[in-house]
Coordinates of C-alpha atoms and ligand atoms in Angstrom, one line a residue:
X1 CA 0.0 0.0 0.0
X2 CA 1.3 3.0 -1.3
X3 CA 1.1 6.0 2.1
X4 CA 2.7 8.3 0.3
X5 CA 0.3 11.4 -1.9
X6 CA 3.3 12.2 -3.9
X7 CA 6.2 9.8 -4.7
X8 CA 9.5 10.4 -4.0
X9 CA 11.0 7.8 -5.4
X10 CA 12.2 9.2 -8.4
X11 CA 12.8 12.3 -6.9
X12 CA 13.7 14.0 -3.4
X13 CA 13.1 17.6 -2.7
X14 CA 16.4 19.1 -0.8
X15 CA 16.0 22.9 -0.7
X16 CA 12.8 25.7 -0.9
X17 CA 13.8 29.1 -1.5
X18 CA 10.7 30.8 -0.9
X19 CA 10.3 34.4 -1.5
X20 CA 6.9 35.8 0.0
X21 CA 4.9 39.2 -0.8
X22 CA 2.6 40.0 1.7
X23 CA 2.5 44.0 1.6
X24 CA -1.1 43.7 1.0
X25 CA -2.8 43.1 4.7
X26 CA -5.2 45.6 5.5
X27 CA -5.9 47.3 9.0
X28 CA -9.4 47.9 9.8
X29 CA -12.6 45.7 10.7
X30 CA -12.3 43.4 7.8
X31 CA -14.5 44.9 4.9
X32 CA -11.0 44.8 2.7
X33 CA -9.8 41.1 3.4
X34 CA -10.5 40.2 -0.6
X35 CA -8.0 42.1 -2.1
X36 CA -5.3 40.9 0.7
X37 CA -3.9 39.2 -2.3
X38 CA 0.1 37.4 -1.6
X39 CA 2.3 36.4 -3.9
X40 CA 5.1 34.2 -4.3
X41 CA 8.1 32.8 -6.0
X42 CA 9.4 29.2 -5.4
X43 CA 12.6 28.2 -6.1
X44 CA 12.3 24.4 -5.8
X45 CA 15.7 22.1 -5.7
X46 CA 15.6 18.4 -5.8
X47 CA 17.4 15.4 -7.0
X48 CA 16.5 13.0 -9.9
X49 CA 17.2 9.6 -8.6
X50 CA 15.4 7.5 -11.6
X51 CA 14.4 8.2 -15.0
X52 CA 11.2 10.4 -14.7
X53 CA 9.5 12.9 -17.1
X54 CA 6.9 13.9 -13.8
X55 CA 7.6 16.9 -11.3
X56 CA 5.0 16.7 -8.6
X57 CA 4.2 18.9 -6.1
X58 CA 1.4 19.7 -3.1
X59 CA -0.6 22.9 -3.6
X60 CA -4.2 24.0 -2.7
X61 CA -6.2 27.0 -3.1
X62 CA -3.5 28.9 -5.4
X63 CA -2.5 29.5 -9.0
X64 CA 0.7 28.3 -9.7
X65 CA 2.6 30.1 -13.0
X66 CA 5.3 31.1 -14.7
X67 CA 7.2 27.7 -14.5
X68 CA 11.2 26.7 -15.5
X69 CA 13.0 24.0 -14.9
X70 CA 16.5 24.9 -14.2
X71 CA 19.8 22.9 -13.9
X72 CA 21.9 23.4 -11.3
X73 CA 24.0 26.4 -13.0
X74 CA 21.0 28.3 -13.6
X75 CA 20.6 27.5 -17.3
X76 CA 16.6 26.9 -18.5
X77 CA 16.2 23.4 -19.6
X78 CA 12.6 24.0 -20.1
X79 CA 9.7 26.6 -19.5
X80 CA 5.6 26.6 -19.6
X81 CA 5.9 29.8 -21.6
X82 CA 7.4 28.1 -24.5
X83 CA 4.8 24.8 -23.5
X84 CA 8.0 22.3 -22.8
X85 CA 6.3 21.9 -19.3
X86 CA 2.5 21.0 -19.0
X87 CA 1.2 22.1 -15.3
X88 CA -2.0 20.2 -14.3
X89 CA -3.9 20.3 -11.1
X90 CA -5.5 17.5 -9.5
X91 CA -8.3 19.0 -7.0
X92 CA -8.7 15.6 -5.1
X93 CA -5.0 15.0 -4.3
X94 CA -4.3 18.7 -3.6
X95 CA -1.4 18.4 -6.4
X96 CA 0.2 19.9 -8.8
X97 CA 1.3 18.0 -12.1
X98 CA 4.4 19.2 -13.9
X99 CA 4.8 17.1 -17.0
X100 CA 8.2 17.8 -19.0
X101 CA 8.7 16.8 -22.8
X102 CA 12.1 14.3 -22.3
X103 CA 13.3 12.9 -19.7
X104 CA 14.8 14.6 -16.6
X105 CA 18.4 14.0 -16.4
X106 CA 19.7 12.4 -12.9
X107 CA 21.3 14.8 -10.9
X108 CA 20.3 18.2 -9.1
X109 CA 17.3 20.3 -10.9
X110 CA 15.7 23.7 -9.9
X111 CA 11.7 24.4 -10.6
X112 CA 10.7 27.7 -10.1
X113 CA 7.6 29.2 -10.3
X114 CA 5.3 31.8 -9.1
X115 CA 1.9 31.6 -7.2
X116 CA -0.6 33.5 -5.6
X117 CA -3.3 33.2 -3.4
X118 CA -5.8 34.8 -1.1
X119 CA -4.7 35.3 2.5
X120 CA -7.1 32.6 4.8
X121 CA -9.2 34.0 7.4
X122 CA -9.6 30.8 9.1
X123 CA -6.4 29.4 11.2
X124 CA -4.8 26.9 9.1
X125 CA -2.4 27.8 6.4
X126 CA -1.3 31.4 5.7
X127 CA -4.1 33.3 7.4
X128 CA -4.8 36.7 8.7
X129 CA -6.0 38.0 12.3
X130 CA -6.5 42.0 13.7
X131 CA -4.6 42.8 17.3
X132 CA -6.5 45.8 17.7
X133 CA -7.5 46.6 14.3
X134 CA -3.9 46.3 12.9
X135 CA -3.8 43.3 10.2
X136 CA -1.1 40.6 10.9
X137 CA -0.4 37.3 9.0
X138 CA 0.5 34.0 10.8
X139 CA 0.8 30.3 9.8
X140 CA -0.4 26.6 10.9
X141 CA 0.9 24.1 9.0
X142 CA 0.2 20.5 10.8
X143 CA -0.4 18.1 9.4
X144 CA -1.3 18.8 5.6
X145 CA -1.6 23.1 5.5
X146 CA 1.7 24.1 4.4
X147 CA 0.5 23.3 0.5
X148 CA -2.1 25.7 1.2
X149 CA 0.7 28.9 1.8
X150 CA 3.3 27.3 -0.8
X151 CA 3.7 24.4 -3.3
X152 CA 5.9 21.6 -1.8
X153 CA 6.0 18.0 -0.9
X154 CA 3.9 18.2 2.2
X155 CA 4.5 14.9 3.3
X156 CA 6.6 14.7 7.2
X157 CA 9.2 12.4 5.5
X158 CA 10.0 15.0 2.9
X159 CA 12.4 16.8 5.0
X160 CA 13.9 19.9 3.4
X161 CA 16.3 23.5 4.0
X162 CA 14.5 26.6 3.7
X163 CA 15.5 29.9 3.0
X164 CA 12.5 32.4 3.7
X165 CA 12.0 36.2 2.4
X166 CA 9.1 38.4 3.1
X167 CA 8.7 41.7 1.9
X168 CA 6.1 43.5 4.0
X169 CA 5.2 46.5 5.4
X170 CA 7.7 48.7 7.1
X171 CA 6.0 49.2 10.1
X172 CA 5.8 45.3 10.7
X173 CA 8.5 43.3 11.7
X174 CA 8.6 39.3 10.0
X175 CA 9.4 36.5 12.1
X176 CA 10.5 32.8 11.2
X177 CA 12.1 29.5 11.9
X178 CA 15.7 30.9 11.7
X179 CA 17.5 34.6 12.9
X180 CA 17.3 37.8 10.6
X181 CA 20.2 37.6 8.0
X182 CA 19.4 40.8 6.2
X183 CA 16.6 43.2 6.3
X184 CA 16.5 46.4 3.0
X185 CA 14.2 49.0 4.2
X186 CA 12.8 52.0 2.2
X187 CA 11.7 49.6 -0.7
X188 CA 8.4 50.1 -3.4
X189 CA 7.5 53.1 -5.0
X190 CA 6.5 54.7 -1.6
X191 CA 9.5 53.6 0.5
X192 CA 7.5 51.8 2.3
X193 CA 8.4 48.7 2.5
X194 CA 11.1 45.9 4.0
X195 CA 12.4 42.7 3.0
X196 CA 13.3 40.6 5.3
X197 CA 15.6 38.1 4.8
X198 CA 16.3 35.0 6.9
X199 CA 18.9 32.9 7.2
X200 CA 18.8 28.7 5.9
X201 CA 17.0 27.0 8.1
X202 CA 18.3 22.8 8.6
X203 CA 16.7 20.4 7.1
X204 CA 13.1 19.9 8.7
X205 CA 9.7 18.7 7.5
X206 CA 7.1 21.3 5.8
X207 CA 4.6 20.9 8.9
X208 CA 7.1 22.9 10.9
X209 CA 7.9 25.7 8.7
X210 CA 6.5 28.9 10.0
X211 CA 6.5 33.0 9.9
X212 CA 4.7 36.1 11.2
X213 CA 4.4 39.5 10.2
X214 CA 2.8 42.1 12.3
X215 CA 3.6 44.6 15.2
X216 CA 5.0 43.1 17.8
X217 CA 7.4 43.7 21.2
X218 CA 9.1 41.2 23.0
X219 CA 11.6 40.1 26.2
X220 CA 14.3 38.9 25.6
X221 CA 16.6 36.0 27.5
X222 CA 19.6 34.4 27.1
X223 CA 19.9 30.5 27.3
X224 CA 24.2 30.2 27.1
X225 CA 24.2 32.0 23.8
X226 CA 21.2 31.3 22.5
X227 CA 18.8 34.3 22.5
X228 CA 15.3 33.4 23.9
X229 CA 12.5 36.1 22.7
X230 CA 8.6 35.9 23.7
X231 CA 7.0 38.4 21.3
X232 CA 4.2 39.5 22.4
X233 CA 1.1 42.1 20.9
X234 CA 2.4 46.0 21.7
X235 CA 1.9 47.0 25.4
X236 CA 1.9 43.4 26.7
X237 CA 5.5 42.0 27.1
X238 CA 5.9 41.9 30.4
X239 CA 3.1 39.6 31.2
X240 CA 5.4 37.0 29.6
X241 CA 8.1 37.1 31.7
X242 CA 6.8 34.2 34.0
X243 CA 6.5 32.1 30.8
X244 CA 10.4 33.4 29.7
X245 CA 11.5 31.5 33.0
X246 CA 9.6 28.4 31.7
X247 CA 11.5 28.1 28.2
X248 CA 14.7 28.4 30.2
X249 CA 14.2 25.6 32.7
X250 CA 12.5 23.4 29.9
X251 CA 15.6 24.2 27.5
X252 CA 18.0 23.2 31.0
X253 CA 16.1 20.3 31.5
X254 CA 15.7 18.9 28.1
X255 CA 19.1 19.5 26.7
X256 CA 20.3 17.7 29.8
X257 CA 18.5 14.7 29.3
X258 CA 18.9 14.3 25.5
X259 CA 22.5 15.6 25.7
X260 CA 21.6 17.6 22.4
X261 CA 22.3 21.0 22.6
X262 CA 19.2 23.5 21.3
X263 CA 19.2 22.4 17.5
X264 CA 18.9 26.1 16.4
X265 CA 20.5 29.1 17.0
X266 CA 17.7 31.7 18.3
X267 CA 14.0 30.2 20.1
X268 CA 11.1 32.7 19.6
X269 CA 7.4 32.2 21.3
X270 CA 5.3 34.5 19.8
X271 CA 1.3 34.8 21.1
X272 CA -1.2 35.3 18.1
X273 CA -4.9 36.0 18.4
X274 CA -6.1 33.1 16.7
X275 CA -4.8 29.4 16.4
X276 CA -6.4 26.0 15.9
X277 CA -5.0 24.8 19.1
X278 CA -3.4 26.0 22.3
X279 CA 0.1 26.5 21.0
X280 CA 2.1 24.9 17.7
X281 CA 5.5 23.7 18.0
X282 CA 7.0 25.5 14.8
X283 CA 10.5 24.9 15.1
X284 CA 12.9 28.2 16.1
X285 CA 9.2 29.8 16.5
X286 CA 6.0 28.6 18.9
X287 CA 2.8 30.1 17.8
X288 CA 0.9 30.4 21.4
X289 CA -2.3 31.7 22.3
X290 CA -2.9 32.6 25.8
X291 CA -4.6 34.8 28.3
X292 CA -2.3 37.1 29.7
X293 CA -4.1 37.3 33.0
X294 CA -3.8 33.8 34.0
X295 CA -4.9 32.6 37.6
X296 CA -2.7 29.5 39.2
X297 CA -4.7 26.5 37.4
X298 CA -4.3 28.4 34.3
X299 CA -0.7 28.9 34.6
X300 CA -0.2 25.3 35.8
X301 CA -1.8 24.3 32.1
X302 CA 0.4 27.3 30.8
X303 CA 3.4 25.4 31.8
X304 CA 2.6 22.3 30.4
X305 CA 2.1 23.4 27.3
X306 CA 5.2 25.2 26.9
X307 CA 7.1 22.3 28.2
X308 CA 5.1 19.9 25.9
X309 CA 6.1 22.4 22.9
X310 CA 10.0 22.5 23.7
X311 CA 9.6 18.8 24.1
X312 CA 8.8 19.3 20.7
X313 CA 12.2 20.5 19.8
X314 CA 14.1 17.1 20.0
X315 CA 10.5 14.7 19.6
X316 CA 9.2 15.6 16.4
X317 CA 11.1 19.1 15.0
X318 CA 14.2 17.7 15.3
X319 CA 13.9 13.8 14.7
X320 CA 10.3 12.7 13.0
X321 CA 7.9 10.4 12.5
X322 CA 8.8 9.0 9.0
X323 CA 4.5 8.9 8.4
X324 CA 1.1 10.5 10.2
X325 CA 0.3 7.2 11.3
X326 CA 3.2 7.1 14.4
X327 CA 2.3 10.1 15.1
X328 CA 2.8 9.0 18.8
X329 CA 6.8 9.4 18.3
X330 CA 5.8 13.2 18.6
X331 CA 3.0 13.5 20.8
X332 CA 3.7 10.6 23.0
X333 CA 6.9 11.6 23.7
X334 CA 5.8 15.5 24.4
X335 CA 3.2 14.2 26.5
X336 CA 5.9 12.3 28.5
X337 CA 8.3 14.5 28.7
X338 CA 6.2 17.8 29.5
X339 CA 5.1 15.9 32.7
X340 CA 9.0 14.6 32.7
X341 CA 10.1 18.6 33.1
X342 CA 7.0 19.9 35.4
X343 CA 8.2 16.6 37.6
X344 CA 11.7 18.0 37.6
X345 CA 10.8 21.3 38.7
X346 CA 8.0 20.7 41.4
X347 CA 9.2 17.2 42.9
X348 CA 6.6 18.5 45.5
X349 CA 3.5 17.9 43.8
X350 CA 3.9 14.6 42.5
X351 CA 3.5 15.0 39.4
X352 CA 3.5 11.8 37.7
X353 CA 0.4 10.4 39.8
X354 CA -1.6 13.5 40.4
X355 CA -1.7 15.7 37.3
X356 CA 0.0 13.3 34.8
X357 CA -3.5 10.8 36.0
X358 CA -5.7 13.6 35.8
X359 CA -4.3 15.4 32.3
X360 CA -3.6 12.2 30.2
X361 CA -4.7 8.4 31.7
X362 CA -8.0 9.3 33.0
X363 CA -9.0 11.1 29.4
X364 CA -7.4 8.4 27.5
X365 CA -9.3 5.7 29.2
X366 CA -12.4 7.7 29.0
X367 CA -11.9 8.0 25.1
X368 CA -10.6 4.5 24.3
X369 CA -14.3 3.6 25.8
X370 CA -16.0 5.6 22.6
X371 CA -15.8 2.6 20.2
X372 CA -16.5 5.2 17.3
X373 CA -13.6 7.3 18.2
X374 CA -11.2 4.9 19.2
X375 CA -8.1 3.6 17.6
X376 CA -4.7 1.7 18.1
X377 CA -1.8 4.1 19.0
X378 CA -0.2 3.2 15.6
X379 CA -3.3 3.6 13.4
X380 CA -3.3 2.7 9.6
X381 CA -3.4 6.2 7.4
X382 CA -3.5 6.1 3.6
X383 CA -3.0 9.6 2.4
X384 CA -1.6 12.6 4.5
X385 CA -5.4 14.3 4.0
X386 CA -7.4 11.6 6.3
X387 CA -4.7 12.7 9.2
X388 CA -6.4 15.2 11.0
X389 CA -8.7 13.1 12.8
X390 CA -6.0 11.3 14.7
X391 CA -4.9 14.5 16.9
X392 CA -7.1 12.9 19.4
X393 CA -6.5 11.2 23.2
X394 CA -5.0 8.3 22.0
X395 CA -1.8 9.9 19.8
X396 CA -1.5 12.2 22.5
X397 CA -2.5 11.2 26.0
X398 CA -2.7 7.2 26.1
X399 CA 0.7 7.4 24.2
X400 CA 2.2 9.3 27.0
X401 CA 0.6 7.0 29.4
X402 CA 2.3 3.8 27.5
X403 CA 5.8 5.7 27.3
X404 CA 5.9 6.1 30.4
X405 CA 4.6 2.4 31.8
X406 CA 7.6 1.4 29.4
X407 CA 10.3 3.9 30.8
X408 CA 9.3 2.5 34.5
X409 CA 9.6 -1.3 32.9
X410 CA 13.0 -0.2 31.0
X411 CA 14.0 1.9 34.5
X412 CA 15.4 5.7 34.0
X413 CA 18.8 5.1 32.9
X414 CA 18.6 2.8 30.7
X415 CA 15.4 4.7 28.8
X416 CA 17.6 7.9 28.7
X417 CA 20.4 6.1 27.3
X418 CA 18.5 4.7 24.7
X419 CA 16.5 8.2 23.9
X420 CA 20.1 10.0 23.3
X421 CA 20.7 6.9 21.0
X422 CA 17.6 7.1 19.3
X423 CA 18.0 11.0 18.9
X424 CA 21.8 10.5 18.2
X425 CA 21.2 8.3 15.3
X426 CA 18.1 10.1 13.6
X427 CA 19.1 13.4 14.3
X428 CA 17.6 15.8 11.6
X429 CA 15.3 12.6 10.2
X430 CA 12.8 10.4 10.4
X431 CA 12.3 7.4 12.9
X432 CA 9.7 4.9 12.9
X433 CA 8.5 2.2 16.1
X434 CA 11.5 -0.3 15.0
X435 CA 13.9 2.0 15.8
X436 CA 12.7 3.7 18.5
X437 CA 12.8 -0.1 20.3
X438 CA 16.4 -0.9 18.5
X439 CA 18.0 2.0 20.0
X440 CA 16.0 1.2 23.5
X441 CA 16.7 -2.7 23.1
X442 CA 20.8 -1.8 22.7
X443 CA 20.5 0.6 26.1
X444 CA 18.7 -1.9 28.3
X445 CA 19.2 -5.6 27.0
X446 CA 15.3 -6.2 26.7
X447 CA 15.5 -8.1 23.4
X448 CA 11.4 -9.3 23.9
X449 CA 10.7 -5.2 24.5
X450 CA 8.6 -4.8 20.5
X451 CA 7.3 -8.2 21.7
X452 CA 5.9 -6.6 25.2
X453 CA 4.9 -3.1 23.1
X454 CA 3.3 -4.2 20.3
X455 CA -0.3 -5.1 21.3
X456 CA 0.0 -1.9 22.9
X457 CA 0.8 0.2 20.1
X458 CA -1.2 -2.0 17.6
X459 CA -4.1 -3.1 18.9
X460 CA -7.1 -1.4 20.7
X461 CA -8.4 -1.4 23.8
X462 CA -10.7 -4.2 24.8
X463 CA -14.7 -4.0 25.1
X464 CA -14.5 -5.6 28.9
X465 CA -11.9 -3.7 30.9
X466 CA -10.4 -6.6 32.5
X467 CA -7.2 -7.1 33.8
X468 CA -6.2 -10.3 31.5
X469 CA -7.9 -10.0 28.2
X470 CA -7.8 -12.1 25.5
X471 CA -9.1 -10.4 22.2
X472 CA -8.7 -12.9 19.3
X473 CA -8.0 -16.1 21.3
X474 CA -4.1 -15.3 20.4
X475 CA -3.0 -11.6 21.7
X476 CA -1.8 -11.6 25.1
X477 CA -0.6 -8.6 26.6
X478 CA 2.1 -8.1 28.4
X479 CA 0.5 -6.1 31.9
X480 CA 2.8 -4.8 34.1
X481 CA 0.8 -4.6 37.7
X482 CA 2.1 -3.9 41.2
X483 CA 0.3 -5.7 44.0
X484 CA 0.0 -4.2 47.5
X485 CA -0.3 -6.0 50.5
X486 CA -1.4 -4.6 53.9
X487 CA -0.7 -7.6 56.8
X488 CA -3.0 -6.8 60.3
X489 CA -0.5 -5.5 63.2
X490 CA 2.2 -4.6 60.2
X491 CA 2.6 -0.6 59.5
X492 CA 4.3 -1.2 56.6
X493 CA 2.8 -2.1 53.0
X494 CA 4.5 -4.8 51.3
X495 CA 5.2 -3.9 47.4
X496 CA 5.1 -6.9 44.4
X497 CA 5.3 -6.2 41.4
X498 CA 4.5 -8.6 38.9
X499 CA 3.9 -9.1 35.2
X500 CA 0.9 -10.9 33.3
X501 CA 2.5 -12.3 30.3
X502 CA -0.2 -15.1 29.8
X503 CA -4.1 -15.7 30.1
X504 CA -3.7 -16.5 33.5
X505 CA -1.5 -16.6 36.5
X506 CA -1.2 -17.1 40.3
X507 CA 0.1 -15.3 42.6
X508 CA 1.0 -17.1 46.0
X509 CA 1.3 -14.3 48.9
X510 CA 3.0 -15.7 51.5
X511 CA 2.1 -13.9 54.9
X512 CA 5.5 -12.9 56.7
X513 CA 4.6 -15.0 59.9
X514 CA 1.4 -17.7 59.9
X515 CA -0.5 -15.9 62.5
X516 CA -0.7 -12.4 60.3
X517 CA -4.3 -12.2 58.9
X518 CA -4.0 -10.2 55.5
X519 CA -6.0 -7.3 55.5
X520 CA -6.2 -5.9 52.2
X521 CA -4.7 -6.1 48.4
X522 CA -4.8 -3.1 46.1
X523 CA -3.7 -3.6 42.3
X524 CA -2.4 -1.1 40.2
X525 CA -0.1 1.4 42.7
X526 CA -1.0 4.7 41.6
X527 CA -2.1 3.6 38.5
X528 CA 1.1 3.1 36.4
X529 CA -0.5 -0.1 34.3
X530 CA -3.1 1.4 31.7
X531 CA -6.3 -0.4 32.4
X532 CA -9.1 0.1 35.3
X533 CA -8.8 -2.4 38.1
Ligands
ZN601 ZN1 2.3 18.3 20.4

């Protein structure tokens, strides 16, 4: 079964040079947003790997012209204008056809085109949002909207370098993925415009690629060298200082544990008035929306999501899931380690059976019950379009919840060890399950650890919550329970743990003198296991 929307077997895209026109937001109440018109040039670089006449590319909404294919000294091989490329649009696949008249040769080739497009008013793509009446222009790209703001292989295995440049209104200032290389001011006819120039981001996956133009403030931190900004709408900076200290200790904590220093050079957070969800994890720039005048509670879930963001950084931005359907290898692991962080920081409040429980098991076993909704952590996806619905409780919270019954079987060290492997080894690509559990299996020694995690990652949960289930007549799970024992006239609790490996098994508790009458068992301590008892 092919996953994939566009192939890339006969050719892989290796660099965007995207050059972005947005001077035409308008301030006001909204009666102007139609002619809010942007335009773009794409310089597209990839590599020929077998005979092919076909170019293909993601775009939706947009008019793509103007196209040349290029080799890689800048001489036309062949352009639409003189009809030596065909450029067809497929509605249903959201692609772009480019159909050349011989053969491509195999080696390094440049398309380039133009395109142009309404700004969105909805949050997904390239869209437009007013703080206070003044226009500004900000992007969401997960899973499949970055084909909606530029043509590209929008596909998370398709990883890329960008270079970005937006010209745009000289009282707005652009943000993106990577620091300011160059900014020329006092551009058009009127002088009133800037292009801003950024510099080449690493390679990274299109769902991550992000900007902003608008007027903003910010704070500004230092993490070592790395400059931490929180940019903020005008008048409002310093209500983000408390969340300034929270990228700092998440960046401390994190780089700490993954022994990976911050993969980019600068961090920005930047809140925005609209956004599908709480916060985005665009790498080198988090899209956020929050209250500024947050009480405790509030700033508690504050907290977690930055920490779930940064986790982010190194799960996801800077190693990916090769396809949508793992995409536990992010979420999962930001749902771990977000908790992992907050844990860190307020050992007091154990965190790991109190809010851990309450954000993420007792929600995931609550929507693993709705048979309609439900689905195995690693769930089968055909085409990056049918992805959307999987951002649910089980990619996010009961994938934290299995991570981290696994990092208690695995124990600390030898799951960090194998996370720096993992990280180590991928860095900059894609990772799937297998070797997520190679890189854990050469840390720890648990050669039977896929056996032990696949029924948890592949199948779903049960109809009858049960403690030993047996779903087909052949799955057994692998249930790791701890057993407390409470003896009459013995303070003390006594602790087993155990593991189910088999449809059934007993369990001889031996009382620690014959005359000790046992009071009570309890299964499940704190609930580690994922399952009711
Ligand atoms: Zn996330």
């Amino acid at each position: 079964m092919n996953r994939e929307v566009i192939s890339t077997v006969s050719g892989l895209p290796f660099a965007y040079n995207l050059d972005l026109d947005v001077t035409r937001l308008v301030d006001g109440d909204g009666s102007n947003v139609d002619s809010e018109i942007i335009q773009g040039h794409l310089i597209y670089s990839f590599v020929v790997h077998h005979p092919t006449i076909f170019v293909e590319l993601n775009a939706q909404d947009m008019i793509i012209s103007n196209s040349k294919l290029l080799n890689l000294s800048g001489e036309i091989i062949a352009a639409e204008e003189n009809s030596e490329i065909k450029v067809q649009n497929n509605e249903n696949t959201n692609t772009y056809l480019f159909t050349f008249e011989s053969t491509l040769p195999e080696e390094e080739l440049k398309l380039e085109l133009d395109f142009t497009y309404k700004l969105k008013n909805s949050p997904i793509g390239h869209y437009g949002s007013y703080q206070g009446g003044k226009r500004m222009c900000s992007t969401k790209f997960e899973p499949t909207f970055a084909r909606l703001a530029f043509p590209c292989v929008d596909q998370p295995n398709s990883k890329a370098i960008f270079t970005i440049q937006i010209l745009h209104t000289c009282d707005k200032i652009a943000v993106s993925i990577m620091p300011v290389q160059s900014m020329n001011t006092g551009l058009g006819e009127e002088g009133k415009w800037t292009k801003t120039i950024f510099q080449q981001t690493p390679k990274l996956s299109t769902y991550i690629v992000a900007w902003v133009v608008g007027e903003f403030e910010y704070i500004e931190g230092f993490y070592e060298s790395v400059p931490i900004r929180i940019y903020t709408e005008k008048g409002m900076k310093l209500q983000a200082l408390y969340s300034l200290t929270l990228v700092y200790k998440a960046i401390q904590i994190l780089t700490e544990y993954t022994q990976i220093p911050i993969p980019l050079p600068k961090i920005d957070l930047i809140v925005v008035p609209k956004l599908k969800a709480g916060a985005m994890e665009n790498w080198g720039l988090q899209t956020l929306l929050i209250d500024y005048q947050s009480s405790y509670s509030e700033k508690f879930g504050i907290a977690n999501t930055i920490f779930h963001e940064f986790a982010h950084y190194w799960f996801g931005n800077f190693v990916t899931m090769v396809w949508w359907n793992e995409l536990y290898l992010n979420e999962g692991f930001a749902v771990f380690f977000a908790s992992y962080v907050q844990d860190k920081l307020q050992s007091n409040q154990d965190i790991w059976n109190i809010s851990f429980n309450l954000l993420h098991l007792n929600p995931a076993l609550e929507f693993d019950t709705q048979e309609d909704e439900t689905h195995p952590i690693i769930c089968p996806i055909v085409q990056a379009k049918d992805d959307d619905s999987i951002f649910d409780n089980i990619s996010y919270s009961k994938a934290g919840v299995i991570i981290k019954m696994f990092h208690d079987k695995i124990g600390e060290e030898n799951f960090k060890k194998g996370i720096r492997n993992y990280l180590q080894k991928h860095q900059y690509g894609n990772a799937t399950t297998a070797v997520l559990q190679e890189a854990l299996i050469e840390a720890s020694g648990m050669q039977d650890l896929p056996l032990k995690m696949k029924s948890w990652l592949e199948k779903m949960k049960e109809k009858e919550d049960q403690i030993q289930i047996d779903e087909d007549k052949q799955t057994i799970w692998w249930i790791p329970i701890t057993v407390i024992v409470k003896w009459e006239g013995i303070n003390e609790v006594n602790y087993i743990n155990i593991e189910l490996e088999q449809k059934q098994m007993e369990l001889q508790i031996i009382p620690p003198d014959p005359d000790k009458k046992l009071l009570w068992i309890k299964l499940n301590q704190d609930q580690k296991g994922y399952y009711r008892k």
